[in-house]
PDB file of C-alpha atoms in Angstrom:
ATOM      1  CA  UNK A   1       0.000   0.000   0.000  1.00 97.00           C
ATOM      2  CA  UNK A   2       1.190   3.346  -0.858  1.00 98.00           C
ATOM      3  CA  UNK A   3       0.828   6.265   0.664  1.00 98.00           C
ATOM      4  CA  UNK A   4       2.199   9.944  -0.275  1.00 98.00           C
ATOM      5  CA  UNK A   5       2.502  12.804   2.502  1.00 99.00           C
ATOM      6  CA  UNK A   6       1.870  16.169   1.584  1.00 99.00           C
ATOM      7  CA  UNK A   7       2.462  19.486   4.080  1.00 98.00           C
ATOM      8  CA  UNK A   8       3.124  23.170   4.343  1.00 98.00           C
ATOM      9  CA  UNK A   9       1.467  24.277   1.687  1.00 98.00           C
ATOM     10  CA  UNK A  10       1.399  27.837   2.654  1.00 98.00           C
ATOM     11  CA  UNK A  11      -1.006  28.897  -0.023  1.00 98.00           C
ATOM     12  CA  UNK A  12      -2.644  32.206  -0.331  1.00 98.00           C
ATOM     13  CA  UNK A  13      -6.509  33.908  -1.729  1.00 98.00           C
ATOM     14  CA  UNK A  14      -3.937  35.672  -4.242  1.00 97.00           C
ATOM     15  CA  UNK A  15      -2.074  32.966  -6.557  1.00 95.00           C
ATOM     16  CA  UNK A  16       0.444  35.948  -6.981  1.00 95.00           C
ATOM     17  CA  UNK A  17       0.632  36.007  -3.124  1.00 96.00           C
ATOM     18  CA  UNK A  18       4.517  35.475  -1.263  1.00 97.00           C
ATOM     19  CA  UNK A  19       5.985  33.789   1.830  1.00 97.00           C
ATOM     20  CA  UNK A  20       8.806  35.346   2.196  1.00 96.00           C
ATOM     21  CA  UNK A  21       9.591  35.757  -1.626  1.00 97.00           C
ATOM     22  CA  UNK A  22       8.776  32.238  -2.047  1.00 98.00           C
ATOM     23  CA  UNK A  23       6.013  31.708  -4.410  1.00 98.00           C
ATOM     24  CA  UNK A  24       3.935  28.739  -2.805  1.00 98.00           C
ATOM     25  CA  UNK A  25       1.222  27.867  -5.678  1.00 98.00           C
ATOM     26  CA  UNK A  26       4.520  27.482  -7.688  1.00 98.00           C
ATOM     27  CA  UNK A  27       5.786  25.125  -5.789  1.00 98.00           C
ATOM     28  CA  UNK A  28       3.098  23.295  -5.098  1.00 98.00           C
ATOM     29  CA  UNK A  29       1.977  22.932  -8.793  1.00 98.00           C
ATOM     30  CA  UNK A  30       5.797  21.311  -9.596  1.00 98.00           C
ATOM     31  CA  UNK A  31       5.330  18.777  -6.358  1.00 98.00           C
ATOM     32  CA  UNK A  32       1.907  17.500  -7.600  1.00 98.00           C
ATOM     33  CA  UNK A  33       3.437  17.405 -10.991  1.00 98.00           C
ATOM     34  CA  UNK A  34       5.722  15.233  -9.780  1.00 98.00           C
ATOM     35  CA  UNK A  35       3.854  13.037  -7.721  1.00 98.00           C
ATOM     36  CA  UNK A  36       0.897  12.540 -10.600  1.00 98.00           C
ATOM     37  CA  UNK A  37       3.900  10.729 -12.512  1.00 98.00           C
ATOM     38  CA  UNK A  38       4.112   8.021  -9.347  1.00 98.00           C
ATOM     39  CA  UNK A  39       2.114   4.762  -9.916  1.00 97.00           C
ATOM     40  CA  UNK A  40       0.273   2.911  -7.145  1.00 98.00           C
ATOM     41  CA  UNK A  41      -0.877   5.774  -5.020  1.00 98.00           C
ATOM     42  CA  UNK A  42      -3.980   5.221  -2.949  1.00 98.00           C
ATOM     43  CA  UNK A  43      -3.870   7.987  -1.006  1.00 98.00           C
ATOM     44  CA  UNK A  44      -2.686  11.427   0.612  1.00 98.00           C
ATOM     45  CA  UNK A  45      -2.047  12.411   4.032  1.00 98.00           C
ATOM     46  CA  UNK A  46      -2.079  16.504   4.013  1.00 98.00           C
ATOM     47  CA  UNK A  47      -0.834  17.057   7.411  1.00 98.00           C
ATOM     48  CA  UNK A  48      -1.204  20.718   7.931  1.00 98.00           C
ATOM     49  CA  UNK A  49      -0.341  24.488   7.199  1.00 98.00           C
ATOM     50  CA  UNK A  50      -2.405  24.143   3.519  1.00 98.00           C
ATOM     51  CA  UNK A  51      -3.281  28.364   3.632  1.00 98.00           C
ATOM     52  CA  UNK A  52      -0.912  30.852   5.010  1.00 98.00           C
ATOM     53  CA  UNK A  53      -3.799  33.584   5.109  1.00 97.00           C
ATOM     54  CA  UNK A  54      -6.320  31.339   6.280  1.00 97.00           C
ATOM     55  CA  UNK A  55      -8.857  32.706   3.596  1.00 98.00           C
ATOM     56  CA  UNK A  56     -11.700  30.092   2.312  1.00 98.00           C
ATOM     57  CA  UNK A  57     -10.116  31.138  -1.006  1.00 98.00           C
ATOM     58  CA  UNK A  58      -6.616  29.767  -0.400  1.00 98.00           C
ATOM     59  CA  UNK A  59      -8.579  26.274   0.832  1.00 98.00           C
ATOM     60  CA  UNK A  60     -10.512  26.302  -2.707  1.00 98.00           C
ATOM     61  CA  UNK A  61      -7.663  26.558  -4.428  1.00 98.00           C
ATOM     62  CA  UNK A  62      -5.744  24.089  -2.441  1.00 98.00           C
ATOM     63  CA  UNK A  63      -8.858  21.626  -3.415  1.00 98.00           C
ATOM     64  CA  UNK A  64      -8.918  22.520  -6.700  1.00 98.00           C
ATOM     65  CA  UNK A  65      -5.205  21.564  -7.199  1.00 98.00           C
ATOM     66  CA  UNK A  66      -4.796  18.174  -5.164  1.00 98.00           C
ATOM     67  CA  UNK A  67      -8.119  17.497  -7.284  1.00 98.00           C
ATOM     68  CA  UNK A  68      -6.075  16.355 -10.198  1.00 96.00           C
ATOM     69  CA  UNK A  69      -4.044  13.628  -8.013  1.00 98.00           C
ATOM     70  CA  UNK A  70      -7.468  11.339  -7.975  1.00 98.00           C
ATOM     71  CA  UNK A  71      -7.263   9.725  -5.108  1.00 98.00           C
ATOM     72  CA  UNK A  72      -8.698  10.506  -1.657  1.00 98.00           C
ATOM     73  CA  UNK A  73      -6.683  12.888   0.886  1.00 98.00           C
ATOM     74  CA  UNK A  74      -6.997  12.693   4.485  1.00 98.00           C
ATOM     75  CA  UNK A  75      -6.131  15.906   6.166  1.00 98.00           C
ATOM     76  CA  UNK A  76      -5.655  17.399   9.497  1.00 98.00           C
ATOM     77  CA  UNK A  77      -5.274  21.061  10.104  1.00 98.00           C
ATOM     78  CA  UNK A  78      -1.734  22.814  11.045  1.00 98.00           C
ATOM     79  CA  UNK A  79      -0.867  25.658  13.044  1.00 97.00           C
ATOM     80  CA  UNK A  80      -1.195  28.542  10.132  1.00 97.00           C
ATOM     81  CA  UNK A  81      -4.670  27.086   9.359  1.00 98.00           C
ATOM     82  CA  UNK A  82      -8.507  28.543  10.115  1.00 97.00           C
ATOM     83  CA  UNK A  83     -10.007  24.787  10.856  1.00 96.00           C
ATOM     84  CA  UNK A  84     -13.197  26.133  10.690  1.00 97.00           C
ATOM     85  CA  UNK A  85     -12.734  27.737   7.492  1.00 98.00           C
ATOM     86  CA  UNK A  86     -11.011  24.370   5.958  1.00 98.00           C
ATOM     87  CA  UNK A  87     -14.053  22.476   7.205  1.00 98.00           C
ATOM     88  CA  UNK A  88     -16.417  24.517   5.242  1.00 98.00           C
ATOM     89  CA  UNK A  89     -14.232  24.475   2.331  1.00 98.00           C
ATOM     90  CA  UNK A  90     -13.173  21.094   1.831  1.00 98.00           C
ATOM     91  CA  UNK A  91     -16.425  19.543   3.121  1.00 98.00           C
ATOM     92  CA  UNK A  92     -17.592  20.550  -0.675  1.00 98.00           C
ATOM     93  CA  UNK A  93     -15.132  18.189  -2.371  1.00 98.00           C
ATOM     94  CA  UNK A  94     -15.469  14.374  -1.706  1.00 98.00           C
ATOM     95  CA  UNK A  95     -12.489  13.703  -1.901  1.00 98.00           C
ATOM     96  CA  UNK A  96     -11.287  15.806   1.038  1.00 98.00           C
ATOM     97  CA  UNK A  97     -11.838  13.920   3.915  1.00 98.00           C
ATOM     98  CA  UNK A  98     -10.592  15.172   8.298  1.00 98.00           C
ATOM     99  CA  UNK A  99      -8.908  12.292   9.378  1.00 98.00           C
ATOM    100  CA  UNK A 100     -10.029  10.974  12.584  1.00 96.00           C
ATOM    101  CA  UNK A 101      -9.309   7.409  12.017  1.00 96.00           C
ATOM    102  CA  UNK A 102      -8.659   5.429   8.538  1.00 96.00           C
ATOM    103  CA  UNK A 103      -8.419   1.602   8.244  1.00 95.00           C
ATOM    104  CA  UNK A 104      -6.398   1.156   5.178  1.00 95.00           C
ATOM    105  CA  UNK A 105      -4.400  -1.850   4.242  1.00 92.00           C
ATOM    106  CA  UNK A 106      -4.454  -2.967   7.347  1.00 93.00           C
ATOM    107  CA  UNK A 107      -3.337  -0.476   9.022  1.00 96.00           C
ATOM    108  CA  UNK A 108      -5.239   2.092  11.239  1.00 97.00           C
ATOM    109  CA  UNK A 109      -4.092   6.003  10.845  1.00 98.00           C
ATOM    110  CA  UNK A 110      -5.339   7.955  13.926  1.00 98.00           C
ATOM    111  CA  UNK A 111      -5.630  11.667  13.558  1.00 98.00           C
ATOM    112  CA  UNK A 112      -4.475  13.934  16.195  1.00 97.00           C
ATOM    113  CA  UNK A 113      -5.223  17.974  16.548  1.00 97.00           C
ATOM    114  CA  UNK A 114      -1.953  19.343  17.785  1.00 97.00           C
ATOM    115  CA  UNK A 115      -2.806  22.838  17.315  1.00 97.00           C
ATOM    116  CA  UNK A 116      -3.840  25.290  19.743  1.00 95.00           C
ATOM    117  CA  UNK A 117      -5.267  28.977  18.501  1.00 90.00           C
ATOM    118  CA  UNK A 118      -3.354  31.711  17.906  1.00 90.00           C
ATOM    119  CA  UNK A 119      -0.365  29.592  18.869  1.00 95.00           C
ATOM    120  CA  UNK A 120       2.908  28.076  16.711  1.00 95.00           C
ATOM    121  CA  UNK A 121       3.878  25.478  18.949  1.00 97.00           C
ATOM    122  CA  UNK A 122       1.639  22.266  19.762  1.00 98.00           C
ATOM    123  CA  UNK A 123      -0.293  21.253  22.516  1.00 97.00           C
ATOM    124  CA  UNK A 124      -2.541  17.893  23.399  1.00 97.00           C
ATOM    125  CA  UNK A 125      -5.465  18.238  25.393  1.00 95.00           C
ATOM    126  CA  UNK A 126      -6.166  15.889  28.033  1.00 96.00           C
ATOM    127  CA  UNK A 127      -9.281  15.250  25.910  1.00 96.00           C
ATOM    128  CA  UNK A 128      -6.907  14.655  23.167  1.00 96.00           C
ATOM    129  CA  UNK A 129      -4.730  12.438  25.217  1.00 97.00           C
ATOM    130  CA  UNK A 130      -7.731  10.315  26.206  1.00 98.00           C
ATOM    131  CA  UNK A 131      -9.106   9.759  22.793  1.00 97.00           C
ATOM    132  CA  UNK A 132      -5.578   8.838  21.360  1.00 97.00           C
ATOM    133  CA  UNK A 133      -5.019   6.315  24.042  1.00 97.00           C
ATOM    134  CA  UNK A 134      -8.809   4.965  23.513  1.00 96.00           C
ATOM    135  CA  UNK A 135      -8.505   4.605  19.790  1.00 96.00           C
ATOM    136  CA  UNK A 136      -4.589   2.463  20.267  1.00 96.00           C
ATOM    137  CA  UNK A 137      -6.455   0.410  22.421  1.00 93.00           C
ATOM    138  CA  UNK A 138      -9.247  -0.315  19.834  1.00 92.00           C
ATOM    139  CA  UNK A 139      -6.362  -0.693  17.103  1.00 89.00           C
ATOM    140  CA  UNK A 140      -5.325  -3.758  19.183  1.00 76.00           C
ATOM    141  CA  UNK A 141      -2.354  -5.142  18.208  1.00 75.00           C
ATOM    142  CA  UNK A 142      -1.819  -3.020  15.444  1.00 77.00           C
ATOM    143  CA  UNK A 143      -0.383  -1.786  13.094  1.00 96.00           C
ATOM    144  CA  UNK A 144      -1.205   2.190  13.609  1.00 97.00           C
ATOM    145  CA  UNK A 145       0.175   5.052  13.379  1.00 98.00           C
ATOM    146  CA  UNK A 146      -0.071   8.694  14.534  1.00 98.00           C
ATOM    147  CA  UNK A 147      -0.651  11.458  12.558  1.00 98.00           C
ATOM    148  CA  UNK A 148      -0.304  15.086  13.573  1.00 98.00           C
ATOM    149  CA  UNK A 149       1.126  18.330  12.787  1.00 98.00           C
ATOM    150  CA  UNK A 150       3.158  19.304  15.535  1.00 98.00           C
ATOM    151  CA  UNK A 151       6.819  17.420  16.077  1.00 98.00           C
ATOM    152  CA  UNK A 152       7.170  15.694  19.363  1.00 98.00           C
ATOM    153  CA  UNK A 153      10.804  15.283  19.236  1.00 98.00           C
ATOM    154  CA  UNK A 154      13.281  17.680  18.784  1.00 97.00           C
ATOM    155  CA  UNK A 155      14.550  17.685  15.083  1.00 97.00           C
ATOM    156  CA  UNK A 156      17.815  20.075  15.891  1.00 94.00           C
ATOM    157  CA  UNK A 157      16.817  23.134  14.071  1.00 93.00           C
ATOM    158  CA  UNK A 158      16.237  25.654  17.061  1.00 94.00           C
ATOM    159  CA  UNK A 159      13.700  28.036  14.983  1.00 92.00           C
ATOM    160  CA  UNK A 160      11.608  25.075  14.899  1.00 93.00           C
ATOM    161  CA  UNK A 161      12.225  23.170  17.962  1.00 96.00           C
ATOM    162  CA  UNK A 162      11.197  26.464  19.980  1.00 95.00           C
ATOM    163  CA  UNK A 163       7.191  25.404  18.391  1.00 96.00           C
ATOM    164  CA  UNK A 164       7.202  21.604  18.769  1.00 98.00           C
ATOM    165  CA  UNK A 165       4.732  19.687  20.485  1.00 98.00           C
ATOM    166  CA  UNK A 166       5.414  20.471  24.219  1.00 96.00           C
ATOM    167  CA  UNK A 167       5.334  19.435  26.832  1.00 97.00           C
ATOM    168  CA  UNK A 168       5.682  16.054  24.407  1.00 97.00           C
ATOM    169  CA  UNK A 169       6.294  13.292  27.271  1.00 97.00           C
ATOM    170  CA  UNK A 170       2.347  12.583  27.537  1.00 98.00           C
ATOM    171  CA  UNK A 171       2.782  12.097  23.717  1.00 98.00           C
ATOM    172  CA  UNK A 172       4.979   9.239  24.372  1.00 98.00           C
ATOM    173  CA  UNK A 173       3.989   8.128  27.756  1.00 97.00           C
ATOM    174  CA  UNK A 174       1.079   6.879  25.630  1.00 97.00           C
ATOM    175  CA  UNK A 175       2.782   5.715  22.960  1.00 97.00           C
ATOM    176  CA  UNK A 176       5.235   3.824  24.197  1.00 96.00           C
ATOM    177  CA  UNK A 177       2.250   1.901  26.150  1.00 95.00           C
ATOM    178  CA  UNK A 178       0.522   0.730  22.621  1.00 95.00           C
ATOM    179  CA  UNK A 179       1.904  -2.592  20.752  1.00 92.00           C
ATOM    180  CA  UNK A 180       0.063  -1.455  18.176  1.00 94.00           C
ATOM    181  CA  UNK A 181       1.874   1.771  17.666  1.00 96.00           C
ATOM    182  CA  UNK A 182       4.802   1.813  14.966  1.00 96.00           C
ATOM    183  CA  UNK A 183       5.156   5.535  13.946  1.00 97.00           C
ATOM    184  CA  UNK A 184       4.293   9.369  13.957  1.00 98.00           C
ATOM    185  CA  UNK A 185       3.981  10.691  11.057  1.00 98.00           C
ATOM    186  CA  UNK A 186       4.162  14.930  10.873  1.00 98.00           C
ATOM    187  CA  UNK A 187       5.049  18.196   9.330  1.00 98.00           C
ATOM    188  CA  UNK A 188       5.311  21.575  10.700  1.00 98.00           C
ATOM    189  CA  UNK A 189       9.324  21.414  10.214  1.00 97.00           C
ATOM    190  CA  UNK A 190       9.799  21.972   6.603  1.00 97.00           C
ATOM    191  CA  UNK A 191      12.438  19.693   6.496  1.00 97.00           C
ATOM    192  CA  UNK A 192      12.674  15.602   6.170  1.00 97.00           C
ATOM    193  CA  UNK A 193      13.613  13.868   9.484  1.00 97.00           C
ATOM    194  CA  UNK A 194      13.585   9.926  10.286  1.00 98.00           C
ATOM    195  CA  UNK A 195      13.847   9.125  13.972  1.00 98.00           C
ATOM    196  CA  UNK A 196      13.949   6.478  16.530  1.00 98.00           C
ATOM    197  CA  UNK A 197      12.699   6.725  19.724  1.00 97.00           C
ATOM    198  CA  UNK A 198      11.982   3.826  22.351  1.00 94.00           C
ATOM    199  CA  UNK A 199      11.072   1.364  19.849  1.00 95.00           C
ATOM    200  CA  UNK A 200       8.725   3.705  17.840  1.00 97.00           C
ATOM    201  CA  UNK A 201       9.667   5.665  14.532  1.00 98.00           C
ATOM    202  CA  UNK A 202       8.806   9.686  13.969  1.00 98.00           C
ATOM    203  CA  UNK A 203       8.794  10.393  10.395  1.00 98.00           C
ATOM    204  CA  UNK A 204       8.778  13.904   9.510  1.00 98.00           C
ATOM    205  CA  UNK A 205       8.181  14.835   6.204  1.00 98.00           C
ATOM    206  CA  UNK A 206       9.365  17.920   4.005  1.00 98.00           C
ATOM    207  CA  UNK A 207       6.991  20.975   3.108  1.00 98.00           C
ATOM    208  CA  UNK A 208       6.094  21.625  -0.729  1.00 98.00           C
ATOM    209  CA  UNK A 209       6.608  25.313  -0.193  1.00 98.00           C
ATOM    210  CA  UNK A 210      10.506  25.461   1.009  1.00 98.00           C
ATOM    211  CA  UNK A 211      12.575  23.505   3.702  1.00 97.00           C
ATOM    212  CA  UNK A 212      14.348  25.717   6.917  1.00 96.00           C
ATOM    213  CA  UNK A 213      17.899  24.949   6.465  1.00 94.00           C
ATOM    214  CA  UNK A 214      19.044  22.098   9.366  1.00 90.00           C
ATOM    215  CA  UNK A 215      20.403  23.688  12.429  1.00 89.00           C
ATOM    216  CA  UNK A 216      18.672  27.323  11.543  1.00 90.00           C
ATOM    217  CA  UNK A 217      18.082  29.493  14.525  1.00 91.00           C
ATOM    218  CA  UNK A 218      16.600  32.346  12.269  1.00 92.00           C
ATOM    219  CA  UNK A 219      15.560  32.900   8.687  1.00 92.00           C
ATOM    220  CA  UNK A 220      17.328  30.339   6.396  1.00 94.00           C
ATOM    221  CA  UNK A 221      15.634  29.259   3.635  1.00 96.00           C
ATOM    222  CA  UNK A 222      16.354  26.151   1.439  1.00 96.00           C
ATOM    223  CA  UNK A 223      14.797  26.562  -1.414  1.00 97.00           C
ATOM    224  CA  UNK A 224      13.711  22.972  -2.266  1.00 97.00           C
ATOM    225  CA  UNK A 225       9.904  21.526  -2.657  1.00 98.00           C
ATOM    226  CA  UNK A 226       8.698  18.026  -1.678  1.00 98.00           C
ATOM    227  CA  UNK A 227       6.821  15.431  -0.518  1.00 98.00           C
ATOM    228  CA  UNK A 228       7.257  11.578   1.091  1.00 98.00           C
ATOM    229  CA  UNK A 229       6.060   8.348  -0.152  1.00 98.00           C
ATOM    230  CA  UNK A 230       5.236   5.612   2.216  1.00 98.00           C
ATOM    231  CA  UNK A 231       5.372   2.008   1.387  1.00 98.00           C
ATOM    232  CA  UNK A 232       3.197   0.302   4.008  1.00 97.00           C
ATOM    233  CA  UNK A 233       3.262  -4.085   4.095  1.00 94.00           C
ATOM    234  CA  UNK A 234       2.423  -6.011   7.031  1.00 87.00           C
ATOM    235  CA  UNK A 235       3.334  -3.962  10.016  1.00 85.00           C
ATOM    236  CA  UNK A 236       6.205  -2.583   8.582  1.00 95.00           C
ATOM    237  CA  UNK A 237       6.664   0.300   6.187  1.00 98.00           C
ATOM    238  CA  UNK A 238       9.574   1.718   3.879  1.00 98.00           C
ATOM    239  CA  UNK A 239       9.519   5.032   3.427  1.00 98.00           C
ATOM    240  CA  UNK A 240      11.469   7.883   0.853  1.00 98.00           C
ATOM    241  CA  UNK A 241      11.600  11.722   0.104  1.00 98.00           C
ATOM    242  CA  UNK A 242      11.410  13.382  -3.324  1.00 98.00           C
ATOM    243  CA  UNK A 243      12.453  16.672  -4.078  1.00 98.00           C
ATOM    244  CA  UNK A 244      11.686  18.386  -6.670  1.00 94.00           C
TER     245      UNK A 244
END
């Protein structure tokens, strides 16, 4: 089963609209370009940041865009997003669908909201906690995996690791308490990260509007666009980054 990972989009109401001189639509036109060209696709997981205004516009055009991959996409809401405005919006395309939980070649994909208003960095509810604890256990032995925006491990790029998911050790507390638990999948870093951590994998994937260069403590921009493919089999998974 494959799987591609899309995040931090960044788009705006304005096609001609700039993040920080970067133009975003751009970008994201050459990384579905690229992706359309990949066989055996079943499906998208858009983890967050899609509209850097937060207009309904910037979500229609978003749509309108991932549209042409044909398959569905399963998305969650990042930090620079309106989530009631996305609602709205993508509820009018079929193909858009919140991820809350998605049983898909046997494995089970549990949403998470990391985001807390008006905020960069990532918080989890105690409601939160409870629910993600309650769905592992109805996983049962697995496979799952987590998806959310935040990062709950440092990456080592201080600009970003000053937003992360904090404080993170409920995160794993629970985690590390499911069998059925293999990974966390996120975004929010603009930048691709694989790591271990107590028997469980974090897999961070790269935004389609720019990366942060590694180790940044301010402004650095790399000025690359991409997007992960997963390869899930059994409870095991392979997993690679294209740039493009």
């Amino acid at each position: 089963m494959r799987i591609a990972q899309l995040t931090d989009l960044h788009l705006f109401a304005d096609r001609q609209g700039r993040l920080l001189g970067r133009d975003t639509h751009a970008a994201l036109d050459g990384v579905l370009a690229a992706l359309r060209t990949v066989e055996g696709v079943e499906a998208v997981l858009l983890t967050g940041d899609v509209s850097q205004d937060e207009s309904e516009a910037s979500y229609h055009l978003a749509a309108e865009a991932l549209a042409a991959l044909g398959v569905p996409v399963h998305w969650i809401a990042g930090n620079h997003d309106d989530r009631a405005a996305m609602t709205r919006v993508f509820a009018g395309y079929a193909f858009l669908r919140p991820l809350e939980t998605l049983a898909l070649g046997g494995w089970t994909f549990i949403g998470v909201d990391s985001c807390v208003a008006g905020q960069d960095g990532g918080r989890l509810s105690d409601a939160g906690l409870d629910r993600l604890r309650r769905l592992l256990d109805e996983a049962g032995d697995g496979p799952a995996a987590v998806v959310l925006h935040h990062h709950p491990l440092a990456v080592g790029t201080p600009l970003l690791d000053d937003c992360m998911l904090a404080p993170a050790s409920p995160f794993w507390r629970i985690a590390a308490a499911s069998a059925a638990l293999k990974l966390a999948i996120c975004g929010h870093v603009h930048g691709e990260h694989s790591i271990a951590y107590r028997g469980k994998m974090l897999e961070v994937g790269p935004a389609t509007c720019f990366q942060w260069r590694r180790d940044a403590c301010d402004i650095e921009i790399d000025d690359r666009h991409g997007y992960r493919l997963f390869d899930f089999d059994g409870d095991g998974y392979l997993v690679r980054t294209v740039f493009v």
